[in-house]
Coordinates of C-alpha atoms in Angstrom, one line a residue:
Chain A
M28 CA 54.2 -78.8 106.5
E29 CA 52.9 -75.8 104.3
E30 CA 55.6 -73.8 102.5
I31 CA 56.5 -70.7 104.5
K32 CA 56.6 -67.6 102.5
H33 CA 59.9 -65.9 102.5
K34 CA 60.4 -62.3 104.0
P35 CA 63.3 -60.0 103.6
I36 CA 64.7 -60.8 107.0
E37 CA 64.5 -64.1 108.7
I38 CA 65.8 -64.6 112.2
F39 CA 66.9 -67.8 113.8
C40 CA 67.2 -67.4 117.7
G41 CA 67.6 -69.8 120.5
T42 CA 69.5 -71.5 123.2
G43 CA 72.8 -73.0 122.6
G44 CA 73.2 -76.4 120.9
V45 CA 69.9 -76.9 119.5
G46 CA 70.8 -76.7 115.8
K47 CA 70.2 -73.1 115.1
T48 CA 73.1 -72.4 112.8
T49 CA 72.5 -75.6 110.8
L50 CA 68.8 -74.8 110.4
A51 CA 69.5 -71.2 109.2
T52 CA 71.9 -72.7 106.9
S53 CA 69.3 -75.2 105.4
R54 CA 66.7 -72.2 105.1
A55 CA 69.2 -70.2 103.1
L56 CA 70.1 -73.4 100.9
Y57 CA 66.3 -73.9 100.4
L58 CA 65.5 -70.4 99.3
A59 CA 68.5 -70.4 97.0
T60 CA 67.3 -73.4 95.2
K61 CA 64.1 -71.6 94.5
G62 CA 66.1 -68.9 92.5
L63 CA 66.2 -66.3 95.3
N64 CA 69.2 -64.1 96.2
V65 CA 69.9 -65.0 99.7
L66 CA 72.6 -63.7 102.1
L67 CA 73.2 -65.7 105.2
I68 CA 74.9 -63.8 108.1
T69 CA 76.0 -65.1 111.3
I70 CA 76.6 -62.8 114.2
D71 CA 77.5 -65.3 116.8
P72 CA 81.3 -64.6 117.6
S73 CA 81.8 -68.5 117.8
H74 CA 81.3 -68.5 114.0
R75 CA 80.1 -71.8 113.8
L76 CA 78.9 -71.2 110.4
K77 CA 82.4 -71.7 109.0
Q78 CA 82.6 -75.2 109.9
I79 CA 79.2 -75.8 108.1
L80 CA 80.2 -74.1 105.0
N81 CA 83.9 -74.8 105.0
M82 CA 84.9 -71.1 105.4
Q83 CA 88.0 -69.9 106.9
E84 CA 88.3 -67.6 110.0
E85 CA 90.3 -65.1 107.6
E86 CA 87.2 -64.7 105.4
S87 CA 85.3 -62.8 108.3
G88 CA 83.8 -59.6 106.9
V89 CA 83.7 -60.8 103.5
I90 CA 80.8 -62.0 101.6
V91 CA 81.6 -65.4 100.1
K92 CA 79.8 -67.1 97.4
I93 CA 78.5 -70.8 98.4
P94 CA 77.8 -73.0 95.5
I95 CA 74.7 -75.1 95.9
T96 CA 76.6 -78.0 94.3
R97 CA 78.6 -78.2 97.5
F98 CA 75.6 -79.9 99.1
P99 CA 74.7 -83.5 98.3
S100 CA 71.4 -84.2 96.5
M101 CA 68.6 -85.9 98.2
P102 CA 65.9 -87.9 96.6
G103 CA 63.4 -85.2 95.2
F104 CA 65.9 -82.4 96.3
L105 CA 68.7 -80.9 94.3
E106 CA 68.8 -84.0 91.9
S107 CA 69.8 -81.9 88.9
A108 CA 72.8 -79.6 88.7
S109 CA 71.9 -76.1 89.9
P110 CA 74.0 -72.9 88.9
Q111 CA 72.7 -71.1 92.0
T112 CA 74.7 -69.8 94.9
F113 CA 73.9 -68.2 98.1
D114 CA 76.1 -65.6 99.8
A115 CA 77.4 -66.0 103.5
L116 CA 78.9 -63.6 105.7
L117 CA 80.9 -64.2 109.0
L118 CA 80.3 -60.8 110.8
S119 CA 83.5 -59.0 111.5
P120 CA 82.9 -55.9 113.7
R121 CA 86.2 -54.5 112.4
A122 CA 85.2 -54.9 108.6
T123 CA 81.8 -53.4 109.4
L124 CA 83.5 -50.3 110.9
Q125 CA 86.0 -50.1 108.2
R126 CA 83.2 -50.0 105.7
M127 CA 81.5 -47.3 107.3
N128 CA 84.6 -45.2 107.6
Q129 CA 85.5 -45.7 103.9
E130 CA 82.1 -44.7 102.6
G131 CA 82.6 -41.3 104.1
T132 CA 81.1 -39.3 106.9
E133 CA 79.8 -35.8 106.8
A134 CA 83.3 -34.6 107.1
G135 CA 84.9 -37.2 104.5
A136 CA 86.7 -40.4 105.4
V137 CA 89.1 -40.3 108.2
P138 CA 91.9 -42.7 108.9
F139 CA 90.8 -45.6 110.9
D140 CA 93.7 -46.1 113.2
N141 CA 92.4 -45.5 116.6
P142 CA 93.9 -48.2 119.1
I143 CA 90.8 -48.2 121.2
L144 CA 88.6 -48.9 118.2
E145 CA 91.1 -51.4 117.0
I146 CA 90.9 -53.6 120.1
L147 CA 87.2 -53.3 120.5
T148 CA 86.4 -54.4 116.9
R149 CA 88.6 -57.5 117.4
P150 CA 86.6 -60.8 116.7
N151 CA 86.0 -61.2 120.5
G152 CA 86.3 -57.6 121.4
G153 CA 82.6 -57.4 122.5
M154 CA 81.2 -55.3 119.8
S155 CA 79.5 -58.2 117.7
E156 CA 75.9 -57.4 118.8
I157 CA 76.1 -53.6 118.0
M158 CA 78.1 -54.2 114.6
G159 CA 75.5 -56.9 113.9
I160 CA 72.7 -54.5 113.8
I161 CA 74.7 -52.2 111.7
E162 CA 75.7 -54.7 109.1
V163 CA 72.3 -56.3 108.7
Q164 CA 70.5 -53.1 108.2
Y165 CA 73.3 -52.1 105.7
Q166 CA 72.5 -55.3 103.8
L167 CA 68.9 -54.7 103.9
T168 CA 69.4 -51.2 102.6
Q169 CA 71.6 -52.3 99.5
Q170 CA 68.4 -54.2 98.4
K171 CA 70.7 -56.7 96.6
Y172 CA 69.1 -59.7 98.3
D173 CA 65.8 -61.1 98.3
V174 CA 66.2 -62.5 101.7
V175 CA 68.7 -62.1 104.6
V176 CA 68.9 -65.0 106.8
L177 CA 70.3 -64.2 110.3
D178 CA 72.0 -66.8 112.5
T179 CA 72.0 -65.1 116.1
P180 CA 74.0 -65.6 119.2
P181 CA 72.5 -68.1 121.8
G182 CA 70.5 -67.4 124.6
K183 CA 70.8 -63.9 126.4
H184 CA 73.1 -62.6 123.8
F185 CA 70.5 -62.5 121.3
I186 CA 68.4 -60.2 123.7
D187 CA 71.7 -58.0 123.7
F188 CA 71.7 -57.9 119.9
L189 CA 67.8 -56.9 119.8
E190 CA 68.7 -54.2 122.5
G191 CA 71.5 -53.0 120.4
S192 CA 69.1 -50.2 118.6
A193 CA 68.3 -48.7 122.0
K194 CA 71.8 -48.7 123.2
I195 CA 73.0 -47.0 119.8
Q196 CA 70.1 -44.4 120.4
R197 CA 71.3 -43.6 123.9
F198 CA 75.0 -43.5 122.9
F199 CA 74.3 -40.9 120.0
D200 CA 71.8 -38.7 121.9
K201 CA 72.2 -35.3 120.2
T202 CA 73.5 -33.8 123.6
F203 CA 76.5 -36.1 123.3
V204 CA 76.9 -35.6 119.6
D205 CA 77.2 -31.7 120.2
I206 CA 79.6 -32.3 123.1
F207 CA 81.8 -34.4 121.1
R208 CA 81.9 -31.9 118.3
Y209 CA 83.1 -29.5 120.8
V210 CA 85.7 -31.6 122.3
G211 CA 86.9 -32.8 119.0
K212 CA 87.8 -29.2 118.0
S213 CA 90.5 -26.9 119.4
F214 CA 89.4 -24.5 122.0
E215 CA 90.6 -21.3 119.9
K216 CA 87.7 -22.1 117.4
I217 CA 84.9 -22.1 119.8
E218 CA 83.0 -19.0 120.6
V219 CA 82.9 -18.0 124.3
S220 CA 78.9 -18.4 124.3
T221 CA 79.0 -21.8 122.9
A222 CA 82.0 -23.0 125.2
K223 CA 80.0 -21.8 128.4
K224 CA 76.8 -23.9 127.0
M225 CA 79.1 -26.9 126.1
M226 CA 80.7 -26.6 129.8
N227 CA 77.2 -27.0 131.2
L228 CA 76.4 -29.9 129.0
L229 CA 79.7 -31.6 129.7
V230 CA 78.9 -31.5 133.5
S231 CA 75.2 -32.6 133.2
S232 CA 75.8 -35.5 130.9
G233 CA 78.5 -36.8 133.1
I234 CA 81.2 -36.5 130.4
K235 CA 83.4 -34.2 132.5
Q236 CA 83.2 -36.5 135.4
L237 CA 84.0 -39.5 133.4
L238 CA 87.1 -37.7 131.6
K239 CA 88.3 -36.6 135.1
Y240 CA 87.9 -40.3 136.4
L241 CA 89.8 -41.6 133.3
E242 CA 92.6 -39.3 133.8
K243 CA 93.0 -40.4 137.3
V244 CA 93.0 -44.1 136.9
T245 CA 94.5 -44.7 133.3
G246 CA 97.9 -44.1 131.7
T247 CA 98.8 -40.9 130.3
G248 CA 97.6 -40.2 126.8
F249 CA 94.5 -42.6 127.1
V250 CA 92.0 -39.7 127.5
E251 CA 93.0 -38.1 124.3
T252 CA 92.9 -41.6 122.6
F253 CA 89.5 -42.0 124.1
I254 CA 88.1 -38.7 122.9
D255 CA 89.6 -39.4 119.4
A256 CA 87.8 -42.9 119.4
V257 CA 84.5 -41.2 120.4
V258 CA 84.8 -38.6 117.8
T259 CA 85.4 -41.1 115.2
L260 CA 82.5 -43.0 116.1
Y261 CA 80.3 -39.8 116.2
R262 CA 81.5 -38.7 112.7
N263 CA 80.0 -42.2 111.5
R264 CA 76.9 -41.6 113.5
N265 CA 74.7 -41.7 110.5
S266 CA 75.5 -45.2 109.8
F267 CA 74.8 -46.1 113.4
L268 CA 71.6 -44.2 113.6
E269 CA 70.4 -45.8 110.2
A270 CA 70.4 -49.2 112.0
L271 CA 67.6 -47.9 114.2
S272 CA 65.0 -48.7 111.6
F273 CA 66.1 -52.3 111.7
Q274 CA 64.1 -52.6 114.9
E275 CA 61.0 -51.3 113.1
T276 CA 61.6 -53.8 110.4
L277 CA 61.7 -56.8 112.8
K278 CA 58.1 -55.7 114.2
K279 CA 56.5 -55.8 110.8
P280 CA 54.9 -59.4 109.7
A281 CA 55.3 -58.6 106.1
Q282 CA 59.2 -57.8 106.5
S283 CA 60.4 -60.6 108.9
N284 CA 60.0 -64.2 109.9
W285 CA 61.0 -65.2 113.4
F286 CA 62.2 -68.8 114.1
L287 CA 62.8 -69.6 117.7
V288 CA 64.7 -72.9 117.7
T289 CA 64.7 -75.6 120.4
A290 CA 65.5 -79.3 120.4
A291 CA 63.2 -82.2 121.6
D292 CA 65.8 -84.0 123.3
Q293 CA 67.2 -81.5 125.7
A294 CA 65.9 -80.0 128.7
K295 CA 65.8 -76.5 127.3
S296 CA 62.1 -75.6 127.0
E297 CA 62.0 -73.3 130.1
E298 CA 65.1 -71.4 128.6
A299 CA 63.5 -71.2 125.2
F300 CA 60.2 -69.8 126.3
G301 CA 61.9 -67.4 128.7
L302 CA 63.8 -66.2 125.7
Q303 CA 60.6 -65.8 123.6
K304 CA 59.0 -63.9 126.6
T305 CA 61.8 -61.4 126.7
A306 CA 62.0 -60.9 122.8
V307 CA 58.4 -60.5 122.7
V308 CA 58.6 -56.7 122.8
F309 CA 60.7 -56.9 119.6
M310 CA 58.8 -59.5 117.7
H311 CA 55.5 -59.4 115.9
Q312 CA 52.9 -62.2 116.6
D313 CA 53.2 -64.3 113.4
N314 CA 56.3 -66.2 114.5
Y315 CA 57.4 -69.9 114.5
L316 CA 58.5 -72.3 117.3
V317 CA 60.9 -74.7 115.5
I318 CA 61.4 -78.1 117.3
N319 CA 64.5 -79.8 116.1
K320 CA 65.8 -83.2 116.5
C321 CA 62.3 -84.7 116.8
L322 CA 62.0 -88.5 117.5
S323 CA 58.5 -89.2 118.2
D324 CA 57.6 -90.6 114.7
D325 CA 60.4 -93.1 115.1
L326 CA 59.6 -94.1 118.8
K327 CA 55.9 -94.1 118.6
N328 CA 55.7 -97.7 117.5
W329 CA 58.5 -98.8 119.7
D330 CA 57.3 -101.2 122.3
P331 CA 60.4 -102.3 124.3
A332 CA 60.1 -105.0 127.2
Q333 CA 63.0 -103.6 129.2
A334 CA 62.0 -101.0 131.8
A335 CA 64.9 -98.6 131.1
S336 CA 64.1 -98.6 127.5
Q337 CA 60.4 -97.9 128.3
L338 CA 61.7 -94.9 130.6
L339 CA 63.8 -93.7 127.6
R340 CA 61.0 -93.8 125.2
D341 CA 58.6 -92.1 127.5
F342 CA 60.9 -89.5 128.4
L343 CA 61.9 -88.6 124.8
M344 CA 58.3 -88.5 123.8
H345 CA 57.1 -86.5 126.9
K346 CA 59.7 -83.8 126.2
E347 CA 58.6 -83.4 122.7
S348 CA 54.9 -83.2 123.5
E349 CA 55.6 -80.9 126.3
L350 CA 57.2 -78.5 124.0
V351 CA 54.4 -78.8 121.2
E352 CA 51.9 -78.0 124.1
A353 CA 53.6 -75.1 125.4
G354 CA 54.5 -73.8 122.0
Q355 CA 50.9 -73.9 120.9
Q356 CA 50.0 -71.3 123.6
Q357 CA 52.7 -68.9 122.6
F358 CA 53.5 -69.2 119.0
S359 CA 51.5 -68.9 115.8
H360 CA 52.9 -72.0 114.2
I361 CA 55.1 -74.9 115.1
L362 CA 57.5 -76.4 112.9
R363 CA 59.0 -80.1 113.6
F364 CA 62.2 -81.3 112.1
P365 CA 63.5 -84.9 112.7
E366 CA 66.7 -85.9 114.3
I367 CA 68.9 -86.1 111.3
L368 CA 72.3 -88.1 111.6
A369 CA 74.2 -87.4 108.6
D370 CA 77.9 -88.1 107.3
S371 CA 78.7 -84.5 107.0
P372 CA 77.5 -81.0 108.0
E373 CA 76.7 -80.5 104.1
A374 CA 74.6 -83.6 104.2
H375 CA 72.9 -82.6 107.3
V376 CA 71.9 -79.1 105.8
S377 CA 70.8 -80.8 102.4
A378 CA 68.3 -83.2 104.4
L379 CA 66.9 -80.3 106.5
A380 CA 66.6 -78.0 103.4
Q381 CA 64.6 -80.8 101.9
I382 CA 62.0 -80.6 104.7
W383 CA 61.8 -76.9 104.1
S384 CA 60.4 -77.8 100.6
T385 CA 57.7 -80.2 101.9
K386 CA 54.2 -79.0 101.1
Chain B
M19 CA 74.5 -76.3 140.3
A20 CA 75.2 -80.1 140.3
L21 CA 78.9 -79.2 141.1
C22 CA 77.8 -76.9 143.7
L23 CA 75.9 -79.7 145.4
Y24 CA 78.7 -82.0 145.3
L25 CA 81.3 -79.6 146.7
K26 CA 78.8 -78.7 149.5
S27 CA 78.6 -82.5 150.1
Q28 CA 82.2 -82.5 150.8
G29 CA 81.9 -79.7 153.4
R30 CA 83.1 -76.9 151.3
K31 CA 81.6 -73.3 151.3
V32 CA 80.2 -73.0 148.0
Y33 CA 78.4 -70.2 145.9
Y34 CA 76.9 -70.2 142.5
N35 CA 77.0 -67.3 140.2
G36 CA 75.2 -67.0 136.9
F37 CA 77.4 -64.4 135.5
D38 CA 75.3 -62.1 133.3
Q39 CA 72.2 -64.2 133.4
R40 CA 69.7 -64.2 136.3
P41 CA 69.6 -67.8 137.7
D42 CA 66.5 -69.7 138.8
E43 CA 66.5 -68.4 142.5
E44 CA 63.9 -70.5 143.6
L45 CA 65.5 -73.7 142.3
L46 CA 68.8 -72.6 143.8
K47 CA 66.8 -72.1 147.2
N48 CA 65.2 -75.7 147.0
L49 CA 68.5 -77.2 146.3
G50 CA 69.9 -75.2 149.4
I51 CA 72.7 -73.5 147.2
E52 CA 73.8 -70.0 148.0
F53 CA 74.4 -67.7 145.3
L54 CA 76.2 -64.5 144.7
P55 CA 73.8 -62.1 143.1
F56 CA 76.2 -59.8 141.5
I57 CA 74.7 -57.3 139.0
V58 CA 77.1 -55.9 136.6
N59 CA 76.0 -52.2 137.1
E60 CA 76.4 -52.6 141.0
S61 CA 79.9 -54.2 140.5
A62 CA 80.8 -51.3 138.4
E63 CA 79.7 -48.7 141.0
I64 CA 81.5 -50.6 143.6
Y65 CA 84.8 -50.7 141.5
V66 CA 84.6 -47.0 140.3
G67 CA 83.8 -45.8 143.9
N68 CA 86.6 -47.6 145.2
K69 CA 88.9 -46.0 142.7
L70 CA 87.6 -42.6 143.5
G71 CA 87.6 -43.1 147.1
S72 CA 83.7 -42.5 147.3
R73 CA 80.9 -45.0 146.7
T74 CA 78.5 -41.9 146.1
L75 CA 81.0 -40.7 143.6
G76 CA 81.0 -44.1 141.9
K77 CA 77.3 -44.1 141.7
W78 CA 77.3 -40.8 140.1
V79 CA 79.7 -41.7 137.5
M80 CA 78.0 -44.8 136.7
R81 CA 74.4 -43.1 136.5
A82 CA 75.7 -40.3 134.6
P83 CA 73.8 -40.5 131.2
F84 CA 76.9 -40.6 129.0
F85 CA 78.8 -43.2 131.2
K86 CA 75.7 -45.5 131.3
A87 CA 75.5 -45.2 127.4
L88 CA 79.1 -45.9 127.1
F89 CA 79.0 -49.0 129.3
Q90 CA 76.2 -50.5 127.7
M91 CA 77.9 -50.1 124.2
M92 CA 81.0 -52.0 125.5
P93 CA 79.8 -55.5 127.1
G94 CA 83.3 -56.6 127.4
L95 CA 84.0 -54.0 129.9
A96 CA 81.0 -54.9 131.8
S97 CA 81.9 -58.7 131.7
M98 CA 85.4 -57.8 132.9
I99 CA 84.2 -55.6 135.9
L100 CA 81.9 -58.5 137.0
L101 CA 84.8 -61.0 136.7
G102 CA 86.8 -58.7 138.8
H103 CA 84.2 -58.5 141.4
L104 CA 83.9 -62.4 141.6
I105 CA 87.7 -62.6 141.8
Q106 CA 87.7 -60.2 144.6
S107 CA 85.2 -62.4 146.4
A108 CA 87.1 -65.4 145.9
D109 CA 90.1 -63.9 147.2
D110 CA 88.3 -62.5 150.3
A111 CA 87.1 -66.1 151.1
P112 CA 89.9 -68.5 150.2
D113 CA 88.1 -71.5 151.8
A114 CA 85.1 -71.0 149.5
S115 CA 84.4 -72.1 145.9
I116 CA 82.5 -69.9 143.5
V117 CA 80.9 -71.8 140.7
I118 CA 80.4 -69.7 137.6
D119 CA 77.8 -70.5 135.1
S120 CA 79.6 -68.9 132.3
P121 CA 78.1 -67.6 129.0
S122 CA 78.4 -70.0 125.9
T123 CA 81.6 -70.3 123.9
G124 CA 81.7 -67.3 121.7
H125 CA 81.0 -65.0 124.7
A126 CA 83.2 -66.9 127.2
R127 CA 86.0 -66.0 124.8
V128 CA 84.9 -62.2 125.0
L129 CA 85.0 -62.5 128.7
F130 CA 88.5 -64.3 128.7
E131 CA 90.0 -61.9 126.2
S132 CA 88.6 -58.8 127.8
T133 CA 91.4 -58.6 130.3
Q134 CA 94.0 -58.6 127.7
N135 CA 92.1 -56.3 125.6
Y136 CA 91.4 -53.7 128.4
E137 CA 95.0 -54.0 129.4
E138 CA 96.2 -53.1 126.0
M139 CA 93.7 -50.4 125.8
F140 CA 94.4 -48.6 128.9
G141 CA 98.2 -49.1 128.8
S142 CA 99.0 -48.2 132.3
G143 CA 97.7 -46.8 135.5
L144 CA 95.4 -48.0 138.4
I145 CA 93.0 -49.8 136.1
V146 CA 95.7 -51.7 134.6
D147 CA 97.2 -52.6 138.0
D148 CA 93.9 -54.1 138.8
I149 CA 93.7 -56.0 135.5
K150 CA 97.2 -57.5 136.0
R151 CA 96.1 -58.6 139.6
M152 CA 93.1 -60.3 138.1
Q153 CA 95.3 -62.1 135.4
C154 CA 97.6 -63.2 138.3
F155 CA 94.8 -64.7 140.3
L156 CA 93.4 -66.4 137.3
S157 CA 96.7 -68.0 136.3
G158 CA 97.7 -68.9 140.1
S159 CA 97.6 -72.5 141.0
N160 CA 94.6 -73.9 142.7
H161 CA 92.7 -70.5 141.9
L162 CA 90.7 -71.4 138.7
R163 CA 89.4 -74.6 137.3
T164 CA 87.6 -74.2 133.9
I165 CA 85.3 -77.0 132.9
I166 CA 84.1 -77.1 129.3
C167 CA 80.9 -78.8 128.7
A168 CA 79.6 -80.0 125.2
L169 CA 76.9 -81.9 123.8
P170 CA 77.9 -85.1 122.0
S171 CA 77.5 -84.0 118.4
E172 CA 79.9 -82.5 115.9
L173 CA 79.5 -78.7 116.2
P174 CA 79.5 -78.5 119.9
L175 CA 82.5 -80.9 120.2
E176 CA 84.3 -78.6 117.6
E177 CA 83.5 -75.4 119.4
G178 CA 84.7 -77.0 122.9
K179 CA 87.9 -78.1 121.3
E180 CA 88.5 -74.5 120.0
L181 CA 87.9 -73.2 123.4
L182 CA 90.1 -75.7 125.0
D183 CA 92.9 -74.8 122.7
Y184 CA 92.4 -71.2 123.3
M185 CA 92.6 -71.7 127.0
K186 CA 95.8 -73.7 126.8
R187 CA 97.5 -71.0 124.6
S188 CA 96.4 -68.5 127.0
K189 CA 98.1 -70.4 129.9
Y190 CA 95.0 -71.7 131.6
Q191 CA 96.2 -75.2 132.4
D192 CA 93.5 -76.6 134.7
V193 CA 90.9 -77.2 132.0
G194 CA 88.5 -80.2 132.1
F195 CA 86.2 -81.4 129.3
I196 CA 82.9 -83.1 129.9
L197 CA 80.4 -84.5 127.5
N198 CA 76.8 -84.2 128.7
D199 CA 73.6 -85.9 127.7
S200 CA 75.3 -88.9 126.1
L201 CA 72.7 -91.4 124.7
Q202 CA 75.6 -94.1 124.4
E203 CA 76.3 -93.7 128.1
F204 CA 72.8 -94.1 129.1
I205 CA 72.6 -97.3 127.1
K206 CA 75.9 -98.7 128.6
A207 CA 74.7 -97.8 132.1
E208 CA 71.2 -99.4 131.8
N209 CA 72.7 -102.6 129.8
I210 CA 70.4 -102.1 126.9
A211 CA 71.2 -103.9 123.6
L212 CA 72.0 -101.7 120.9
E213 CA 69.9 -103.8 118.4
S214 CA 66.9 -103.6 120.7
I215 CA 66.3 -99.7 120.1
P216 CA 65.0 -98.1 117.0
Q217 CA 67.4 -97.4 114.1
T218 CA 67.5 -93.8 114.7
L219 CA 68.5 -94.1 118.1
Q220 CA 71.2 -96.8 117.1
L221 CA 72.4 -94.3 114.7
K222 CA 72.7 -91.7 117.3
V223 CA 74.6 -93.8 119.5
E224 CA 77.2 -94.9 116.7
S225 CA 77.4 -91.4 115.7
E226 CA 78.5 -90.3 119.3
M227 CA 81.0 -93.3 119.4
N228 CA 82.6 -92.3 115.9
L229 CA 82.8 -88.6 117.1
L230 CA 84.6 -89.6 120.2
R231 CA 87.0 -91.7 118.5
A232 CA 87.8 -89.1 115.9
F233 CA 87.8 -86.2 118.6
G234 CA 91.4 -86.4 119.8
V235 CA 90.8 -84.8 123.0
D236 CA 90.9 -86.3 126.6
I237 CA 87.3 -86.3 127.9
D238 CA 87.2 -86.2 131.9
L239 CA 83.7 -87.2 132.3
I240 CA 80.9 -88.5 130.0
L241 CA 77.6 -87.8 131.6
P242 CA 74.7 -89.8 130.5
K243 CA 71.3 -88.7 129.5
I244 CA 69.0 -88.4 132.5
T245 CA 65.5 -89.4 132.2
D246 CA 64.2 -87.1 134.8
T247 CA 61.8 -84.3 134.1
D248 CA 62.0 -82.9 137.5
R249 CA 65.1 -80.5 137.4
E250 CA 65.8 -80.7 141.2
S251 CA 66.0 -84.5 141.0
L252 CA 68.2 -84.4 137.9
I253 CA 70.6 -81.9 139.5
H254 CA 71.0 -84.3 142.4
K255 CA 71.7 -87.2 140.1
L256 CA 74.3 -85.3 138.2
S257 CA 75.9 -84.2 141.5
S258 CA 76.7 -87.7 142.5
K259 CA 79.0 -87.9 139.4
M260 CA 80.9 -84.7 140.0
G261 CA 83.8 -85.9 141.9
L262 CA 86.1 -86.2 138.9
L263 CA 85.4 -82.6 137.9
A264 CA 85.7 -81.1 141.4
Y265 CA 89.2 -82.5 141.9
G266 CA 90.7 -82.3 138.3
R267 CA 92.9 -84.7 136.4
N268 CA 95.4 -84.8 139.2

């Protein structure tokens, strides 16, 4: 396999259970051994990365240094001691929003104590995809790393992540920004002509109707807390809007590598290619299909006598060749990684990292 | 889908729902499985309309630019509304079963936690009353069976175990655990001698055995790898094994 040129952002996506997180980690390890500054981020709320890297859930939102010495050496790989590390981050929506708030807004930092935002930014509060875009764009803007390797949520939730930019853009539409500036201030400070214009906007945008609805169906005080939460978000809107440029970065072949991961031993090909078809509007054409857990090299010389064994061999080889054939039509490159059965997640990652180094 | 087929074979009225993913409708049709084609925006329109006493008003609120934008920023809210719609359907048809093909682990947690999160967020009022009714239904006996499905390797098993622990802490007691696509089970079922298969496959089988020994969780069902390239045929083969799942541990 030819060495793949690293890019500022490398995205690993795919369906569940195919080895996406392990492969992303191996890529980060491999690039770190080449002396590059690497950040590995997971935005999948299941945080499988913590198991591979022996991180704790409490470390979410904090960049942790992972020494390369944690990974066992393989013949021809990592055989001499290396001082390198790579950084790893388990996304925490709360930590991302707090950082945005602390870095100040146009009005200066405001206390982050809104109960709605506190609940929404919990680990399973549902804001991972939106905050994931903001965090990744922030890390790219810092220009601290040569490569940011991104481990994404499985399946459809990866598409939710990709669509996050459009959602941010809709939410922070200039009309809504003006309205929430208005509702965030006391009425005495608003000029009559401005107030009239805002009332018209309130009605046409649906905000007035929404607030009336919320008054009817929620407890007392909720509407005020809701407005306060939205105003807080709007005060931080520059950070949200900066994340829009992330989508443009993804489309540039010079800026990003896309790795769609599937597994040779599972019936996931339809789902994998379906994911690619949906994501194609966000991707560029220079992309990789990664077929993990390949067995054909081990099976091709196997000539069993038993019919059931023949069936197993034919099935496994057929699944793999079907993936390769379909992949050749839709992807620029195909990468194959063999099935690796290791004693530990670290050993598994090391073995995969060695394969990235193969020329 | 296999579970749907099994329940149907037992004379039960059953529906399939892919939750927030569009299912393969042709496959469902070929299998003779009815599905509930709920779409989250429509569910929300119906719900908001019911609260406001007008479906038209519900549509208007949901389609208003700001509310639409807000709704898309909060996927947990959308999940909860969809879940509520499914629960309502189940409540309206007590003799039927709805089999929900839920999101994968991390997002399944978002779904389950959404009712607690939004109850806390809204505090009180009509929405909270509805959320409490949902929680009451979900925790009621014979209303909800959750089946966690994992592949036979370390990370999926660990993830499944975390989800199982979470479900039990949250007082969802009727939770089953199945292992899917087991090579060890295939070898056993087909009477294939371990030493007759290539070393990589031997190691794979041994790895599965070691993992299960160390796993520490009762597995209700181990499904073998099925060497069928046709999905309909594969689902039919799986359905014959679903009896234990359908009726739980008791």
